[in-house]
């Protein structure tokens, strides 16, 4: 009881925590939107321009994949966020706060999401693509109506993984002026040695990750037409047709013997 009283009397929890949660959601929402907006077309381009793709562009694919995507993914986020402070100030007019931190968060996660999109598109059967091309579909139609639709469960899973990663990145961004739960944990939990704030912050971050993962898994199952059709087929009961083996299977054990005895009489 004393622990709960101390918990609700702590200004770091009653006053600073709600604001920190809002700032974290703001960072994750803004950066997640731009990650989806830019990362999805970038991932499609990486897949279609690769050797053997719909429109192979060997040199351009190498430049985008090996130089831009791989180098950006190789830089640790803390170093990348500090390096991009001038860019954040140029774009948003400030170098601190959740909006400014969204610039570095977006640049860090766009290549990550694009690579996941590329891997999801690789799982689409080549036979379906060839069949669409044979029937006269354009390359744009193949991308929109075959590649993206068939890879939709993998794309949703990729977006879920990216959003979970953004929650972790946002905590690191808070330490360097981004705000949110990361700043709350550092200012109260580390500098003031407030264990209560640290524990509550960890619980909130874990809860956010669990909610994102559960929602992502739900949507992934909803858009997976293969598992949906298979489950409906498994749940559909077999209709018993009179005079067939299905009716004989549910007939009482002694029914056949009684019919033979009646015929003999």
CSV table of C-alpha atoms in Angstrom, one decimal:
chain,number,residue,atom,x,y,z
A,1,UNK,CA,0.0,0.0,0.0
A,2,UNK,CA,2.8,2.4,0.8
A,3,UNK,CA,4.4,1.6,-2.6
A,4,UNK,CA,1.2,2.6,-4.4
A,5,UNK,CA,0.9,5.8,-2.4
A,6,UNK,CA,4.5,6.7,-3.2
A,7,UNK,CA,3.8,5.8,-6.8
A,8,UNK,CA,0.9,8.1,-7.2
A,9,UNK,CA,2.6,10.9,-5.3
A,10,UNK,CA,5.6,10.8,-7.6
A,11,UNK,CA,5.5,13.8,-9.9
A,12,UNK,CA,7.6,12.0,-12.4
A,13,UNK,CA,4.7,9.5,-12.9
A,14,UNK,CA,1.7,11.7,-12.3
A,15,UNK,CA,2.8,14.7,-14.4
A,16,UNK,CA,5.8,13.8,-16.6
A,17,UNK,CA,4.7,10.3,-17.7
A,18,UNK,CA,1.5,11.2,-19.6
A,19,UNK,CA,3.4,13.9,-21.6
A,20,UNK,CA,6.2,11.5,-22.3
A,21,UNK,CA,3.8,8.8,-23.6
A,22,UNK,CA,2.2,11.4,-25.9
A,23,UNK,CA,5.7,12.5,-27.2
A,24,UNK,CA,6.7,8.9,-27.8
A,25,UNK,CA,3.5,8.1,-29.7
A,26,UNK,CA,4.0,11.3,-31.7
A,27,UNK,CA,7.6,10.3,-32.7
A,28,UNK,CA,6.5,6.7,-33.6
A,29,UNK,CA,3.5,8.0,-35.6
A,30,UNK,CA,5.3,10.6,-37.6
A,31,UNK,CA,8.3,8.5,-38.4
A,32,UNK,CA,6.2,5.4,-39.1
A,33,UNK,CA,4.1,7.3,-41.6
A,34,UNK,CA,7.1,8.6,-43.6
A,35,UNK,CA,8.8,5.2,-43.3
A,36,UNK,CA,5.7,3.5,-44.9
A,37,UNK,CA,5.4,6.3,-47.5
A,38,UNK,CA,9.0,6.2,-48.7
A,39,UNK,CA,10.2,2.7,-47.6
A,40,UNK,CA,7.5,0.8,-49.4
A,41,UNK,CA,8.2,2.2,-52.9
A,42,UNK,CA,11.9,1.9,-52.2
A,43,UNK,CA,11.6,-1.8,-51.3
A,44,UNK,CA,9.5,-2.4,-54.5
A,45,UNK,CA,12.2,-0.7,-56.5
A,46,UNK,CA,14.9,-2.8,-54.9
A,47,UNK,CA,13.1,-5.9,-55.9
A,48,UNK,CA,12.0,-5.0,-59.4
A,49,UNK,CA,15.4,-3.5,-60.4
A,50,UNK,CA,17.4,-6.4,-59.1
A,51,UNK,CA,18.8,-8.9,-61.7
A,52,UNK,CA,16.0,-11.2,-62.7
A,53,UNK,CA,13.3,-8.6,-61.7
A,54,UNK,CA,10.6,-7.0,-63.7
A,55,UNK,CA,12.8,-4.2,-64.9
A,56,UNK,CA,16.5,-5.0,-64.1
A,57,UNK,CA,18.7,-1.9,-63.5
A,58,UNK,CA,21.9,-3.4,-62.4
A,59,UNK,CA,24.0,-0.2,-61.8
A,60,UNK,CA,21.1,1.8,-60.2
A,61,UNK,CA,20.2,-1.1,-58.0
A,62,UNK,CA,23.8,-1.5,-56.8
A,63,UNK,CA,24.0,2.2,-56.0
A,64,UNK,CA,20.7,2.3,-54.1
A,65,UNK,CA,21.1,-1.1,-52.4
A,66,UNK,CA,24.8,-1.3,-51.6
A,67,UNK,CA,25.6,2.4,-51.0
A,68,UNK,CA,22.4,4.1,-49.7
A,69,UNK,CA,20.5,1.3,-47.9
A,70,UNK,CA,23.4,-0.7,-46.6
A,71,UNK,CA,25.5,2.2,-45.4
A,72,UNK,CA,22.5,3.9,-43.6
A,73,UNK,CA,21.6,0.6,-41.9
A,74,UNK,CA,25.2,0.1,-40.8
A,75,UNK,CA,25.4,3.4,-38.8
A,76,UNK,CA,24.3,3.0,-35.2
A,77,UNK,CA,21.2,5.0,-34.5
A,78,UNK,CA,22.7,7.1,-31.7
A,79,UNK,CA,25.5,8.3,-34.0
A,80,UNK,CA,23.1,8.8,-36.9
A,81,UNK,CA,20.8,10.9,-34.7
A,82,UNK,CA,23.6,13.2,-33.6
A,83,UNK,CA,24.9,13.5,-37.1
A,84,UNK,CA,21.4,14.5,-38.5
A,85,UNK,CA,20.8,17.3,-35.9
A,86,UNK,CA,21.7,20.0,-38.5
A,87,UNK,CA,19.3,18.4,-41.0
A,88,UNK,CA,16.5,18.2,-38.4
A,89,UNK,CA,17.0,21.9,-37.6
A,90,UNK,CA,16.9,22.7,-41.3
A,91,UNK,CA,13.7,20.7,-41.9
A,92,UNK,CA,11.7,21.4,-38.7
A,93,UNK,CA,13.3,24.7,-37.4
A,94,UNK,CA,14.5,23.1,-34.2
A,95,UNK,CA,16.9,20.4,-33.0
A,96,UNK,CA,15.0,19.2,-30.0
A,97,UNK,CA,11.6,17.7,-29.4
A,98,UNK,CA,9.7,14.8,-30.9
A,99,UNK,CA,9.1,16.4,-34.3
A,100,UNK,CA,12.9,17.0,-34.8
A,101,UNK,CA,13.7,13.5,-33.6
A,102,UNK,CA,11.2,12.1,-36.2
A,103,UNK,CA,13.7,13.2,-38.9
A,104,UNK,CA,16.5,11.0,-37.7
A,105,UNK,CA,14.0,8.2,-36.8
A,106,UNK,CA,12.6,8.2,-40.4
A,107,UNK,CA,16.0,8.2,-42.1
A,108,UNK,CA,17.1,5.3,-39.8
A,109,UNK,CA,14.1,3.1,-40.4
A,110,UNK,CA,13.3,3.7,-44.1
A,111,UNK,CA,16.2,1.6,-45.3
A,112,UNK,CA,15.4,-1.1,-42.7
A,113,UNK,CA,11.8,-1.3,-43.8
A,114,UNK,CA,12.7,-1.2,-47.5
A,115,UNK,CA,14.9,-4.2,-47.0
A,116,UNK,CA,12.1,-6.1,-45.2
A,117,UNK,CA,9.8,-5.2,-48.1
A,118,UNK,CA,12.2,-6.5,-50.6
A,119,UNK,CA,12.5,-9.8,-48.7
A,120,UNK,CA,8.7,-10.1,-48.5
A,121,UNK,CA,8.3,-9.6,-52.3
A,122,UNK,CA,10.9,-12.3,-53.0
A,123,UNK,CA,8.6,-14.9,-51.4
A,124,UNK,CA,5.9,-14.3,-54.1
A,125,UNK,CA,5.8,-17.2,-56.5
A,126,UNK,CA,7.4,-16.5,-59.9
A,127,UNK,CA,4.8,-18.6,-61.6
A,128,UNK,CA,2.1,-16.1,-60.6
A,129,UNK,CA,4.1,-13.2,-62.0
A,130,UNK,CA,4.8,-15.1,-65.3
A,131,UNK,CA,1.1,-15.9,-65.6
A,132,UNK,CA,0.1,-12.3,-65.2
A,133,UNK,CA,2.6,-11.2,-67.8
A,134,UNK,CA,1.4,-13.9,-70.2
A,135,UNK,CA,-2.2,-12.7,-69.8
A,136,UNK,CA,-1.1,-9.2,-70.9
A,137,UNK,CA,-0.7,-7.4,-67.6
A,138,UNK,CA,1.6,-4.4,-67.6
A,139,UNK,CA,4.5,-4.3,-65.1
A,140,UNK,CA,2.7,-1.7,-63.0
A,141,UNK,CA,-0.3,-4.0,-62.8
A,142,UNK,CA,1.9,-6.9,-61.9
A,143,UNK,CA,3.4,-4.9,-59.0
A,144,UNK,CA,0.1,-3.6,-57.7
A,145,UNK,CA,-2.2,-6.6,-58.3
A,146,UNK,CA,0.2,-9.5,-57.9
A,147,UNK,CA,3.3,-8.7,-56.0
A,148,UNK,CA,1.8,-6.4,-53.3
A,149,UNK,CA,-1.4,-8.4,-52.9
A,150,UNK,CA,0.4,-11.8,-52.6
A,151,UNK,CA,3.1,-10.4,-50.3
A,152,UNK,CA,0.6,-8.5,-48.1
A,153,UNK,CA,1.0,-10.7,-45.0
A,154,UNK,CA,4.8,-10.3,-45.2
A,155,UNK,CA,4.4,-6.6,-45.7
A,156,UNK,CA,2.2,-6.2,-42.6
A,157,UNK,CA,4.7,-8.3,-40.6
A,158,UNK,CA,7.5,-6.1,-41.9
A,159,UNK,CA,5.7,-2.9,-40.9
A,160,UNK,CA,5.0,-4.4,-37.4
A,161,UNK,CA,8.7,-5.2,-36.9
A,162,UNK,CA,9.6,-1.7,-38.0
A,163,UNK,CA,7.1,0.0,-35.6
A,164,UNK,CA,8.5,-2.1,-32.8
A,165,UNK,CA,12.0,-1.0,-33.7
A,166,UNK,CA,10.8,2.6,-33.8
A,167,UNK,CA,9.7,2.3,-30.2
A,168,UNK,CA,13.2,1.3,-29.2
A,169,UNK,CA,14.8,4.0,-31.3
A,170,UNK,CA,12.5,6.7,-29.9
A,171,UNK,CA,13.8,5.8,-26.4
A,172,UNK,CA,17.3,6.4,-27.6
A,173,UNK,CA,16.3,9.6,-29.3
A,174,UNK,CA,14.9,10.9,-26.0
A,175,UNK,CA,18.3,10.9,-24.5
A,176,UNK,CA,19.7,13.3,-27.1
A,177,UNK,CA,16.8,15.8,-26.9
A,178,UNK,CA,13.9,14.0,-28.6
A,179,UNK,CA,11.7,13.8,-25.5
A,180,UNK,CA,9.4,11.0,-24.7
A,181,UNK,CA,9.9,8.0,-22.5
A,182,UNK,CA,13.6,7.9,-23.1
A,183,UNK,CA,14.1,11.4,-21.7
A,184,UNK,CA,11.8,10.6,-18.8
A,185,UNK,CA,13.8,7.4,-17.9
A,186,UNK,CA,17.1,9.3,-18.2
A,187,UNK,CA,16.2,12.5,-16.3
A,188,UNK,CA,14.3,10.8,-13.4
A,189,UNK,CA,15.5,7.2,-13.5
A,190,UNK,CA,19.2,7.7,-14.1
A,191,UNK,CA,20.1,11.3,-13.0
A,192,UNK,CA,17.7,11.3,-9.9
A,193,UNK,CA,18.1,7.6,-9.1
A,194,UNK,CA,14.3,7.2,-9.2
A,195,UNK,CA,13.7,3.5,-9.5
A,196,UNK,CA,9.9,3.8,-9.6
A,197,UNK,CA,10.0,6.0,-12.7
A,198,UNK,CA,12.5,3.7,-14.3
A,199,UNK,CA,10.3,0.6,-13.7
A,200,UNK,CA,7.1,2.3,-14.8
A,201,UNK,CA,8.8,3.5,-18.0
A,202,UNK,CA,10.0,0.0,-18.8
A,203,UNK,CA,6.5,-1.3,-18.2
A,204,UNK,CA,4.9,1.3,-20.5
A,205,UNK,CA,7.5,0.6,-23.3
A,206,UNK,CA,6.9,-3.1,-23.0
A,207,UNK,CA,3.1,-2.5,-23.2
A,208,UNK,CA,3.5,-0.4,-26.3
A,209,UNK,CA,5.5,-3.1,-28.0
A,210,UNK,CA,3.1,-5.8,-27.1
A,211,UNK,CA,0.1,-3.8,-28.4
A,212,UNK,CA,1.9,-3.1,-31.7
A,213,UNK,CA,2.8,-6.7,-32.1
A,214,UNK,CA,-0.7,-8.0,-31.3
A,215,UNK,CA,-2.3,-5.6,-33.7
A,216,UNK,CA,0.2,-6.4,-36.4
A,217,UNK,CA,-0.3,-10.2,-36.0
A,218,UNK,CA,-4.1,-9.7,-36.2
A,219,UNK,CA,-3.9,-7.7,-39.4
A,220,UNK,CA,-1.4,-10.2,-40.9
A,221,UNK,CA,-3.8,-13.1,-40.3
A,222,UNK,CA,-6.7,-11.0,-41.7
A,223,UNK,CA,-4.9,-10.2,-45.0
A,224,UNK,CA,-3.5,-13.7,-45.5
A,225,UNK,CA,-6.1,-15.1,-47.9
A,226,UNK,CA,-4.3,-18.5,-48.1
A,227,UNK,CA,-4.6,-19.3,-44.4
A,228,UNK,CA,-8.2,-17.9,-44.3
A,229,UNK,CA,-9.3,-20.1,-47.1
A,230,UNK,CA,-7.6,-23.1,-45.7
A,231,UNK,CA,-9.1,-22.6,-42.3
A,232,UNK,CA,-12.6,-22.3,-43.7
A,233,UNK,CA,-12.1,-25.5,-45.6
A,234,UNK,CA,-11.0,-27.3,-42.5
A,235,UNK,CA,-13.9,-26.0,-40.5
A,236,UNK,CA,-16.6,-26.8,-43.1
A,237,UNK,CA,-18.4,-30.0,-42.0
A,238,UNK,CA,-19.0,-32.8,-44.5
A,239,UNK,CA,-22.7,-32.9,-45.5
A,240,UNK,CA,-24.3,-36.3,-45.1
A,241,UNK,CA,-26.1,-37.5,-48.2
A,242,UNK,CA,-28.8,-40.1,-47.7
A,243,UNK,CA,-27.9,-43.5,-49.0
A,244,UNK,CA,-24.1,-42.8,-49.0
A,245,UNK,CA,-21.3,-44.0,-46.9
A,246,UNK,CA,-21.5,-40.9,-44.7
A,247,UNK,CA,-25.0,-42.0,-43.6
A,248,UNK,CA,-23.8,-45.6,-43.0
A,249,UNK,CA,-21.0,-44.3,-40.8
A,250,UNK,CA,-23.4,-42.6,-38.4
A,251,UNK,CA,-25.9,-45.5,-38.4
A,252,UNK,CA,-26.2,-47.4,-35.1
A,253,UNK,CA,-24.0,-50.5,-35.0
A,254,UNK,CA,-26.9,-52.9,-34.9
A,255,UNK,CA,-28.9,-51.3,-37.6
A,256,UNK,CA,-27.4,-53.3,-40.5
A,257,UNK,CA,-27.9,-56.6,-38.7
A,258,UNK,CA,-31.6,-55.8,-38.0
A,259,UNK,CA,-32.2,-55.0,-41.6
A,260,UNK,CA,-30.7,-58.3,-42.7
A,261,UNK,CA,-32.8,-60.2,-40.2
A,262,UNK,CA,-36.0,-58.5,-41.3
A,263,UNK,CA,-35.2,-59.4,-45.0
A,264,UNK,CA,-34.7,-63.0,-44.1
A,265,UNK,CA,-38.1,-63.2,-42.3
